[in-house]
Amino acid sequence: MPGIATAESPASLLSQPYWYRRLPREADVHRLGEGLFAVTGNAAVQEALAHPSIVADHPLKASARAFGPNVLDADGPRHRAFRALLAPILSAGRIAEYRQALMPDLIRGLVDSIAGVETDDFHNSFAHKVPYGIVCTILGIDASLEDRFHELTRPLARLLDYPTHETDETHSNVAELLRLIEEQRAAGMADERSLLETIERTRDRKGISLTDSEVRSTALLFFLAGTETSSAFITSLVYCMGRGLFGLDELRDETVRDDYIEEVLRLYPPVQTIVRFAAEDLNIQGVTVPRHSAVLASIAGANRDPRVFDHPDRFRTGRSLKGSIPFAVGAHACPGAMLAKTEFSLLIEEIVQRCSEVVITRDRLGMESQSFSHPTDFSVEFITK
């Protein structure tokens, strides 16, 4: 077993943006302390995330304590059963419907609110509006409750961090969100195509053995992951647009726009670190990882591995993105990737149509580096035509 890779405490290390850079470059698997390992290289991260004995489930995991059995914290057949419930909501056909009937009004509303505006708080004030609007609609929640859901959901992100920030507030927020969802259903707000109606119908039709409580917990985690990852990445998209890394006029072309999105995803994956656990003694890249160890897989490190990407810290479209894993890999890879990319493309298209320039007017190069990662401490101006 290797010695401890850094004198810093794990909490101090992981609070740093791009923490993987503070570890020895000659290794890809690092022991941070007793029962705690970090995996940073591209090949090592992909191996860890796809390893059958590296699992999401752990009896002490804070998200499982708060939400109960759910899609993020299950493995094997249980995890596949949870994902099967979400499949109809995230099918190509359903996403095409969202693109036509749901997303345009939400995106126009957001761009209406930012056109001609300079803001130093884009992430908190604006970035959440489209993803929360989409997921509220999919869940069957009254749009007037969007801000309330945003207020309750934001603190829950820290349940997914390592070390976990778990408080009485996080548990009470989960209870309140579940109560609001049930209240909306009882009021008849949800139609038969909403998330809960669809996944309960899918469960019953396929004979999937999941309780009502487990279905609701998965729906709530779908809300958390779908909104907070998208809010973070929309912030990164706008930041890169404002840095002048790509001409706005070029982004009118859908193919160019898709390449731009993929390169921003490589540089700024909204989830930088994924926490997993060793179900048994195992080996990653020649390093023994004992049973029950926590394994921190750095998506950010994998996506900026210089052995895979030339000049990995540079923004450069047209590069080969083989090896870029912003939505992770393996059984727990993000099921909402197609929905998210559709949302991002339409948002960029609308900004380009309405704005002549997007300019970063102040930039202190801050970075939120935990669960839902994005640039911070910058001001951006949306200059209209």
Tab-separated table of C-alpha atoms in Angstrom:
chain	number	residue	atom	x	y	z
A	1	MET	CA	0.000	0.000	0.000
A	2	PRO	CA	1.386	3.447	-0.865
A	3	GLY	CA	2.153	5.998	1.821
A	4	ILE	CA	-0.093	8.988	2.368
A	5	ALA	CA	0.250	11.213	-0.704
A	6	THR	CA	-0.085	14.590	1.008
A	7	ALA	CA	0.384	16.125	4.429
A	8	GLU	CA	-2.866	18.093	4.007
A	9	SER	CA	-5.976	16.817	5.688
A	10	PRO	CA	-8.490	15.342	3.225
A	11	ALA	CA	-11.020	18.075	4.065
A	12	SER	CA	-8.465	20.809	3.396
A	13	LEU	CA	-7.295	19.163	0.165
A	14	LEU	CA	-10.775	18.641	-1.245
A	15	SER	CA	-11.815	22.211	-0.512
A	16	GLN	CA	-9.276	23.385	-3.101
A	17	PRO	CA	-10.276	23.901	-6.737
A	18	TYR	CA	-8.496	21.343	-8.885
A	19	TRP	CA	-7.344	19.494	-5.774
A	20	TYR	CA	-5.964	16.637	-7.895
A	21	ARG	CA	-3.101	18.928	-8.973
A	22	ARG	CA	-1.807	18.982	-5.392
A	23	LEU	CA	-1.100	15.242	-5.460
A	24	PRO	CA	2.090	13.594	-6.822
A	25	ARG	CA	1.964	13.571	-10.632
A	26	GLU	CA	3.823	10.289	-10.978
A	27	ALA	CA	0.847	8.335	-9.600
A	28	ASP	CA	-2.854	8.074	-10.451
A	29	VAL	CA	-4.071	6.380	-7.257
A	30	HIS	CA	-3.292	8.152	-3.982
A	31	ARG	CA	-3.830	7.155	-0.363
A	32	LEU	CA	-5.115	10.250	1.465
A	33	GLY	CA	-5.594	8.603	4.839
A	34	GLU	CA	-6.811	5.456	6.496
A	35	GLY	CA	-9.569	4.043	4.298
A	36	LEU	CA	-9.520	6.967	1.860
A	37	PHE	CA	-8.129	6.937	-1.692
A	38	ALA	CA	-8.161	9.439	-4.548
A	39	VAL	CA	-8.061	8.423	-8.221
A	40	THR	CA	-6.957	11.154	-10.615
A	41	GLY	CA	-5.680	9.909	-14.014
A	42	ASN	CA	-8.026	9.327	-16.948
A	43	ALA	CA	-7.482	5.580	-17.312
A	44	ALA	CA	-7.537	5.054	-13.537
A	45	VAL	CA	-10.774	7.038	-13.077
A	46	GLN	CA	-12.496	5.116	-15.868
A	47	GLU	CA	-11.271	1.833	-14.389
A	48	ALA	CA	-12.531	2.788	-10.932
A	49	LEU	CA	-15.972	3.938	-12.082
A	50	ALA	CA	-16.491	0.794	-14.164
A	51	HIS	CA	-15.065	-1.613	-11.562
A	52	PRO	CA	-17.769	-4.080	-10.433
A	53	SER	CA	-16.515	-4.021	-6.838
A	54	ILE	CA	-16.469	-0.232	-6.498
A	55	VAL	CA	-20.005	0.643	-5.474
A	56	ALA	CA	-22.238	3.591	-4.619
A	57	ASP	CA	-23.983	1.945	-1.671
A	58	HIS	CA	-22.672	2.447	1.859
A	59	PRO	CA	-24.640	2.225	5.140
A	60	LEU	CA	-23.237	5.508	6.440
A	61	LYS	CA	-23.742	7.532	3.256
A	62	ALA	CA	-25.459	10.817	4.070
A	63	SER	CA	-27.585	10.960	0.928
A	64	ALA	CA	-28.988	7.492	1.647
A	65	ARG	CA	-29.792	8.515	5.231
A	66	ALA	CA	-31.574	11.639	4.013
A	67	PHE	CA	-33.432	10.254	1.002
A	68	GLY	CA	-33.747	6.549	1.788
A	69	PRO	CA	-33.174	3.956	-0.970
A	70	ASN	CA	-32.669	5.793	-4.256
A	71	VAL	CA	-31.091	5.663	-7.706
A	72	LEU	CA	-27.804	7.371	-6.723
A	73	ASP	CA	-27.021	5.081	-3.800
A	74	ALA	CA	-28.050	1.688	-5.178
A	75	ASP	CA	-26.072	-0.894	-7.148
A	76	GLY	CA	-26.691	-3.973	-9.282
A	77	PRO	CA	-30.279	-5.083	-9.946
A	78	ARG	CA	-31.665	-2.480	-7.538
A	79	HIS	CA	-29.913	0.314	-9.404
A	80	ARG	CA	-31.080	-1.015	-12.773
A	81	ALA	CA	-34.646	-1.096	-11.468
A	82	PHE	CA	-34.425	2.556	-10.414
A	83	ARG	CA	-32.982	3.588	-13.800
A	84	ALA	CA	-35.700	1.694	-15.636
A	85	LEU	CA	-38.231	4.002	-13.967
A	86	LEU	CA	-36.508	7.083	-15.396
A	87	ALA	CA	-36.018	5.719	-18.921
A	88	PRO	CA	-39.445	6.785	-20.324
A	89	ILE	CA	-38.965	10.367	-19.057
A	90	LEU	CA	-35.519	10.614	-20.672
A	91	SER	CA	-36.229	8.852	-23.968
A	92	ALA	CA	-35.263	10.533	-27.251
A	93	GLY	CA	-38.939	10.957	-28.129
A	94	ARG	CA	-39.836	12.631	-24.848
A	95	ILE	CA	-36.795	14.937	-25.058
A	96	ALA	CA	-37.863	15.959	-28.573
A	97	GLU	CA	-41.224	16.950	-27.074
A	98	TYR	CA	-39.527	18.985	-24.343
A	99	ARG	CA	-37.431	20.712	-27.015
A	100	GLN	CA	-40.517	21.785	-28.931
A	101	ALA	CA	-43.098	22.471	-26.242
A	102	LEU	CA	-41.357	23.087	-22.914
A	103	MET	CA	-37.854	24.506	-23.278
A	104	PRO	CA	-38.357	27.450	-25.688
A	105	ASP	CA	-40.590	29.547	-23.411
A	106	LEU	CA	-38.371	28.920	-20.383
A	107	ILE	CA	-35.236	29.830	-22.309
A	108	ARG	CA	-36.786	32.963	-23.803
A	109	GLY	CA	-37.876	33.991	-20.325
A	110	LEU	CA	-34.329	33.626	-18.993
A	111	VAL	CA	-32.767	35.545	-21.888
A	112	ASP	CA	-35.423	38.275	-21.506
A	113	SER	CA	-34.233	38.696	-17.920
A	114	ILE	CA	-30.503	38.913	-18.730
A	115	ALA	CA	-30.495	40.812	-22.057
A	116	GLY	CA	-28.847	44.212	-21.517
A	117	VAL	CA	-27.985	43.325	-17.914
A	118	GLU	CA	-24.670	43.189	-16.052
A	119	THR	CA	-24.689	40.870	-13.047
A	120	ASP	CA	-22.157	39.714	-10.486
A	121	ASP	CA	-24.344	36.807	-9.353
A	122	PHE	CA	-25.354	34.963	-12.508
A	123	HIS	CA	-25.311	31.527	-10.874
A	124	ASN	CA	-27.635	32.297	-7.958
A	125	SER	CA	-29.902	34.792	-9.704
A	126	PHE	CA	-30.332	33.382	-13.206
A	127	ALA	CA	-28.676	30.032	-13.969
A	128	HIS	CA	-31.261	27.934	-12.148
A	129	LYS	CA	-34.337	29.307	-13.913
A	130	VAL	CA	-34.364	27.036	-16.969
A	131	PRO	CA	-33.382	23.737	-15.280
A	132	TYR	CA	-35.774	24.319	-12.385
A	133	GLY	CA	-38.550	25.206	-14.811
A	134	ILE	CA	-37.929	22.043	-16.824
A	135	VAL	CA	-37.747	19.670	-13.881
A	136	CYS	CA	-40.682	21.286	-12.039
A	137	THR	CA	-42.790	20.744	-15.147
A	138	ILE	CA	-41.589	17.155	-15.548
A	139	LEU	CA	-42.342	16.489	-11.884
A	140	GLY	CA	-45.769	18.061	-12.198
A	141	ILE	CA	-45.041	20.948	-9.819
A	142	ASP	CA	-46.765	24.321	-10.089
A	143	ALA	CA	-44.313	26.773	-11.702
A	144	SER	CA	-45.065	29.292	-8.940
A	145	LEU	CA	-43.199	26.983	-6.520
A	146	GLU	CA	-39.961	27.077	-8.542
A	147	ASP	CA	-38.257	29.555	-6.208
A	148	ARG	CA	-39.327	27.578	-3.140
A	149	PHE	CA	-37.902	24.377	-4.618
A	150	HIS	CA	-34.693	26.247	-5.451
A	151	GLU	CA	-34.409	27.499	-1.865
A	152	LEU	CA	-34.956	24.022	-0.416
A	153	THR	CA	-32.809	22.103	-2.888
A	154	ARG	CA	-29.614	24.175	-2.947
A	155	PRO	CA	-28.373	23.128	0.555
A	156	LEU	CA	-28.878	19.452	-0.315
A	157	ALA	CA	-25.915	19.568	-2.700
A	158	ARG	CA	-23.597	19.288	0.287
A	159	LEU	CA	-24.989	15.842	1.085
A	160	LEU	CA	-23.065	14.570	-1.946
A	161	ASP	CA	-19.710	16.100	-1.005
A	162	TYR	CA	-16.802	14.440	0.718
A	163	PRO	CA	-16.590	15.214	3.597
A	164	THR	CA	-20.374	15.465	3.788
A	165	HIS	CA	-22.009	18.617	5.147
A	166	GLU	CA	-25.020	17.105	6.881
A	167	THR	CA	-27.261	19.219	9.101
A	168	ASP	CA	-30.743	19.243	10.549
A	169	GLU	CA	-31.608	21.620	7.700
A	170	THR	CA	-30.760	19.088	4.991
A	171	HIS	CA	-33.021	16.458	6.534
A	172	SER	CA	-35.882	18.900	7.100
A	173	ASN	CA	-35.536	20.178	3.518
A	174	VAL	CA	-35.871	16.661	2.121
A	175	ALA	CA	-39.022	16.141	4.210
A	176	GLU	CA	-40.468	19.471	3.068
A	177	LEU	CA	-39.741	18.772	-0.614
A	178	LEU	CA	-41.419	15.375	-0.408
A	179	ARG	CA	-44.399	16.994	1.336
A	180	LEU	CA	-44.714	19.605	-1.421
A	181	ILE	CA	-44.572	16.936	-4.118
A	182	GLU	CA	-47.348	14.974	-2.423
A	183	GLU	CA	-49.383	18.134	-1.897
A	184	GLN	CA	-49.132	18.956	-5.600
A	185	ARG	CA	-50.210	15.462	-6.573
A	186	ALA	CA	-53.178	15.592	-4.201
A	187	ALA	CA	-54.179	18.928	-5.749
A	188	GLY	CA	-54.185	17.327	-9.182
A	189	MET	CA	-51.341	19.452	-10.548
A	190	ALA	CA	-49.548	16.482	-12.144
A	191	ASP	CA	-50.854	15.135	-15.440
A	192	GLU	CA	-50.525	11.518	-16.486
A	193	ARG	CA	-47.225	12.230	-18.266
A	194	SER	CA	-45.478	13.778	-15.251
A	195	LEU	CA	-42.459	12.108	-13.721
A	196	LEU	CA	-44.156	10.504	-10.734
A	197	GLU	CA	-47.168	9.322	-12.719
A	198	THR	CA	-44.920	7.884	-15.419
A	199	ILE	CA	-42.494	6.095	-13.137
A	200	GLU	CA	-45.244	4.644	-10.960
A	201	ARG	CA	-47.001	3.398	-14.097
A	202	THR	CA	-43.706	1.947	-15.350
A	203	ARG	CA	-43.074	0.274	-12.003
A	204	ASP	CA	-46.502	-1.342	-11.964
A	205	ARG	CA	-46.418	-2.390	-15.630
A	206	LYS	CA	-42.960	-3.961	-15.372
A	207	GLY	CA	-43.512	-5.428	-11.922
A	208	ILE	CA	-40.510	-3.584	-10.452
A	209	SER	CA	-40.279	-4.146	-6.717
A	210	LEU	CA	-39.926	-0.592	-5.413
A	211	THR	CA	-42.066	1.092	-2.758
A	212	ASP	CA	-43.842	4.427	-3.165
A	213	SER	CA	-41.266	5.964	-0.807
A	214	GLU	CA	-38.378	4.724	-2.959
A	215	VAL	CA	-40.048	6.067	-6.099
A	216	ARG	CA	-40.459	9.508	-4.523
A	217	SER	CA	-36.869	9.567	-3.270
A	218	THR	CA	-35.597	8.789	-6.757
A	219	ALA	CA	-37.843	11.498	-8.214
A	220	LEU	CA	-36.458	13.997	-5.700
A	221	LEU	CA	-32.859	13.050	-6.451
A	222	PHE	CA	-33.622	13.374	-10.160
A	223	PHE	CA	-34.745	16.904	-9.341
A	224	LEU	CA	-31.599	17.661	-7.313
A	225	ALA	CA	-29.156	16.240	-9.859
A	226	GLY	CA	-30.987	17.571	-12.899
A	227	THR	CA	-31.301	21.114	-11.635
A	228	GLU	CA	-28.057	21.707	-9.763
A	229	THR	CA	-25.748	20.124	-12.347
A	230	SER	CA	-27.460	22.091	-15.124
A	231	SER	CA	-27.358	25.351	-13.149
A	232	ALA	CA	-23.650	24.873	-12.549
A	233	PHE	CA	-22.907	24.060	-16.168
A	234	ILE	CA	-24.998	26.922	-17.571
A	235	THR	CA	-22.818	29.178	-15.402
A	236	SER	CA	-19.705	27.628	-16.963
A	237	LEU	CA	-21.123	28.057	-20.476
A	238	VAL	CA	-21.830	31.746	-19.914
A	239	TYR	CA	-18.426	32.238	-18.291
A	240	CYS	CA	-16.652	30.752	-21.328
A	241	MET	CA	-18.772	32.840	-23.689
A	242	GLY	CA	-17.846	35.952	-21.726
A	243	ARG	CA	-14.133	35.108	-21.753
A	244	GLY	CA	-14.198	35.400	-25.559
A	245	LEU	CA	-13.006	31.848	-26.034
A	246	PHE	CA	-15.260	31.495	-29.049
A	247	GLY	CA	-16.983	33.971	-31.351
A	248	LEU	CA	-20.728	34.290	-30.737
A	249	ASP	CA	-21.545	34.321	-34.454
A	250	GLU	CA	-19.832	30.969	-34.894
A	251	LEU	CA	-22.199	29.482	-32.324
A	252	ARG	CA	-25.150	29.954	-34.674
A	253	ASP	CA	-24.075	26.720	-36.359
A	254	GLU	CA	-25.489	23.734	-34.465
A	255	THR	CA	-22.474	21.510	-35.126
A	256	VAL	CA	-20.095	24.213	-33.881
A	257	ARG	CA	-22.371	24.772	-30.890
A	258	ASP	CA	-22.249	21.071	-30.006
A	259	ASP	CA	-18.429	21.069	-30.214
A	260	TYR	CA	-18.343	24.138	-27.975
A	261	ILE	CA	-20.581	22.474	-25.377
A	262	GLU	CA	-18.447	19.313	-25.360
A	263	GLU	CA	-15.233	21.281	-24.810
A	264	VAL	CA	-16.773	23.306	-21.967
A	265	LEU	CA	-17.991	20.029	-20.452
A	266	ARG	CA	-14.455	18.675	-20.620
A	267	LEU	CA	-12.965	21.744	-18.928
A	268	TYR	CA	-15.788	22.367	-16.446
A	269	PRO	CA	-17.602	19.118	-15.635
A	270	PRO	CA	-20.373	20.097	-13.200
A	271	VAL	CA	-19.541	17.155	-10.945
A	272	GLN	CA	-15.790	17.219	-10.388
A	273	THR	CA	-15.495	14.409	-7.864
A	274	ILE	CA	-17.513	11.209	-7.476
A	275	VAL	CA	-17.527	9.291	-4.192
A	276	ARG	CA	-17.565	5.488	-4.350
A	277	PHE	CA	-16.697	2.644	-1.953
A	278	ALA	CA	-14.698	-0.584	-2.225
A	279	ALA	CA	-17.046	-3.515	-1.607
A	280	GLU	CA	-14.039	-5.833	-1.244
A	281	ASP	CA	-10.255	-5.699	-1.373
A	282	LEU	CA	-9.362	-4.699	-4.924
A	283	ASN	CA	-6.639	-3.287	-7.149
A	284	ILE	CA	-6.637	-0.099	-9.242
A	285	GLN	CA	-3.636	0.576	-11.451
A	286	GLY	CA	-1.477	-1.673	-9.284
A	287	VAL	CA	-2.546	-0.106	-5.968
A	288	THR	CA	-4.367	-2.206	-3.378
A	289	VAL	CA	-7.542	-0.578	-2.079
A	290	PRO	CA	-8.872	-2.319	1.059
A	291	ARG	CA	-12.506	-3.228	1.524
A	292	HIS	CA	-14.781	-0.434	2.798
A	293	SER	CA	-12.372	2.296	1.653
A	294	ALA	CA	-13.858	5.462	0.211
A	295	VAL	CA	-12.691	6.090	-3.369
A	296	LEU	CA	-12.770	9.662	-4.693
A	297	ALA	CA	-12.746	9.606	-8.501
A	298	SER	CA	-11.711	12.957	-9.994
A	299	ILE	CA	-13.687	13.631	-13.172
A	300	ALA	CA	-11.879	16.985	-13.420
A	301	GLY	CA	-8.504	15.234	-13.251
A	302	ALA	CA	-9.521	12.670	-15.853
A	303	ASN	CA	-10.724	15.389	-18.230
A	304	ARG	CA	-7.468	17.359	-17.936
A	305	ASP	CA	-5.059	14.437	-18.112
A	306	PRO	CA	-2.154	15.575	-20.348
A	307	ARG	CA	-1.586	11.996	-21.491
A	308	VAL	CA	-5.020	12.101	-23.139
A	309	PHE	CA	-5.475	15.781	-24.057
A	310	ASP	CA	-2.740	18.040	-25.463
A	311	HIS	CA	-2.538	21.307	-23.500
A	312	PRO	CA	-5.441	20.102	-21.352
A	313	ASP	CA	-6.089	23.440	-19.621
A	314	ARG	CA	-6.654	25.266	-22.909
A	315	PHE	CA	-10.082	25.733	-24.443
A	316	ARG	CA	-9.814	24.258	-27.931
A	317	THR	CA	-12.683	22.942	-30.036
A	318	GLY	CA	-11.927	20.408	-32.732
A	319	ARG	CA	-9.710	18.317	-30.457
A	320	SER	CA	-10.496	14.631	-30.048
A	321	LEU	CA	-12.739	14.267	-27.032
A	322	LYS	CA	-12.271	10.529	-26.734
A	323	GLY	CA	-11.689	10.049	-23.035
A	324	SER	CA	-13.729	13.067	-21.914
A	325	ILE	CA	-16.162	11.801	-19.272
A	326	PRO	CA	-18.163	14.783	-17.933
A	327	PHE	CA	-21.182	12.558	-17.258
A	328	ALA	CA	-19.029	9.743	-15.769
A	329	VAL	CA	-18.911	6.172	-17.074
A	330	GLY	CA	-20.133	2.788	-15.930
A	331	ALA	CA	-23.460	1.779	-14.458
A	332	HIS	CA	-23.949	5.141	-12.732
A	333	ALA	CA	-23.247	7.347	-15.768
A	334	CYS	CA	-25.689	10.265	-15.863
A	335	PRO	CA	-28.964	9.192	-17.522
A	336	GLY	CA	-29.960	12.806	-18.243
A	337	ALA	CA	-27.030	13.721	-20.503
A	338	MET	CA	-29.142	14.007	-23.673
A	339	LEU	CA	-31.749	16.170	-21.937
A	340	ALA	CA	-29.041	18.453	-20.549
A	341	LYS	CA	-27.235	18.909	-23.879
A	342	THR	CA	-30.509	19.792	-25.610
A	343	GLU	CA	-31.187	22.448	-22.974
A	344	PHE	CA	-27.671	23.893	-23.287
A	345	SER	CA	-27.771	24.080	-27.090
A	346	LEU	CA	-31.110	25.891	-27.166
A	347	LEU	CA	-29.948	28.356	-24.513
A	348	ILE	CA	-26.790	29.257	-26.439
A	349	GLU	CA	-28.824	29.643	-29.641
A	350	GLU	CA	-31.181	32.112	-27.952
A	351	ILE	CA	-28.351	34.121	-26.360
A	352	VAL	CA	-26.593	34.409	-29.725
A	353	GLN	CA	-29.787	35.630	-31.384
A	354	ARG	CA	-30.454	38.268	-28.740
A	355	CYS	CA	-26.972	39.465	-27.722
A	356	SER	CA	-24.160	41.017	-29.734
A	357	GLU	CA	-21.617	40.303	-26.990
A	358	VAL	CA	-21.278	38.470	-23.706
A	359	VAL	CA	-18.425	40.035	-21.727
A	360	ILE	CA	-16.793	39.133	-18.423
A	361	THR	CA	-16.342	42.546	-16.810
A	362	ARG	CA	-14.736	41.331	-13.569
A	363	ASP	CA	-13.025	38.025	-12.921
A	364	ARG	CA	-11.266	36.890	-9.768
A	365	LEU	CA	-10.895	33.348	-11.131
A	366	GLY	CA	-12.918	31.749	-8.336
A	367	MET	CA	-14.136	28.179	-8.581
A	368	GLU	CA	-16.766	26.241	-6.670
A	369	SER	CA	-15.069	22.861	-6.647
A	370	GLN	CA	-17.392	20.547	-4.775
A	371	SER	CA	-20.535	18.725	-5.904
A	372	PHE	CA	-21.833	21.133	-8.529
A	373	SER	CA	-18.745	22.880	-9.819
A	374	HIS	CA	-18.691	26.198	-11.682
A	375	PRO	CA	-16.688	29.436	-11.944
A	376	THR	CA	-17.453	31.988	-9.236
A	377	ASP	CA	-16.669	35.584	-8.306
A	378	PHE	CA	-17.104	37.088	-11.759
A	379	SER	CA	-19.380	39.678	-13.337
A	380	VAL	CA	-20.855	39.259	-16.800
A	381	GLU	CA	-22.650	41.665	-19.116
A	382	PHE	CA	-25.106	40.602	-21.833
A	383	ILE	CA	-24.917	43.344	-24.451
A	384	THR	CA	-27.931	43.514	-26.737
A	385	LYS	CA	-27.904	44.203	-30.458
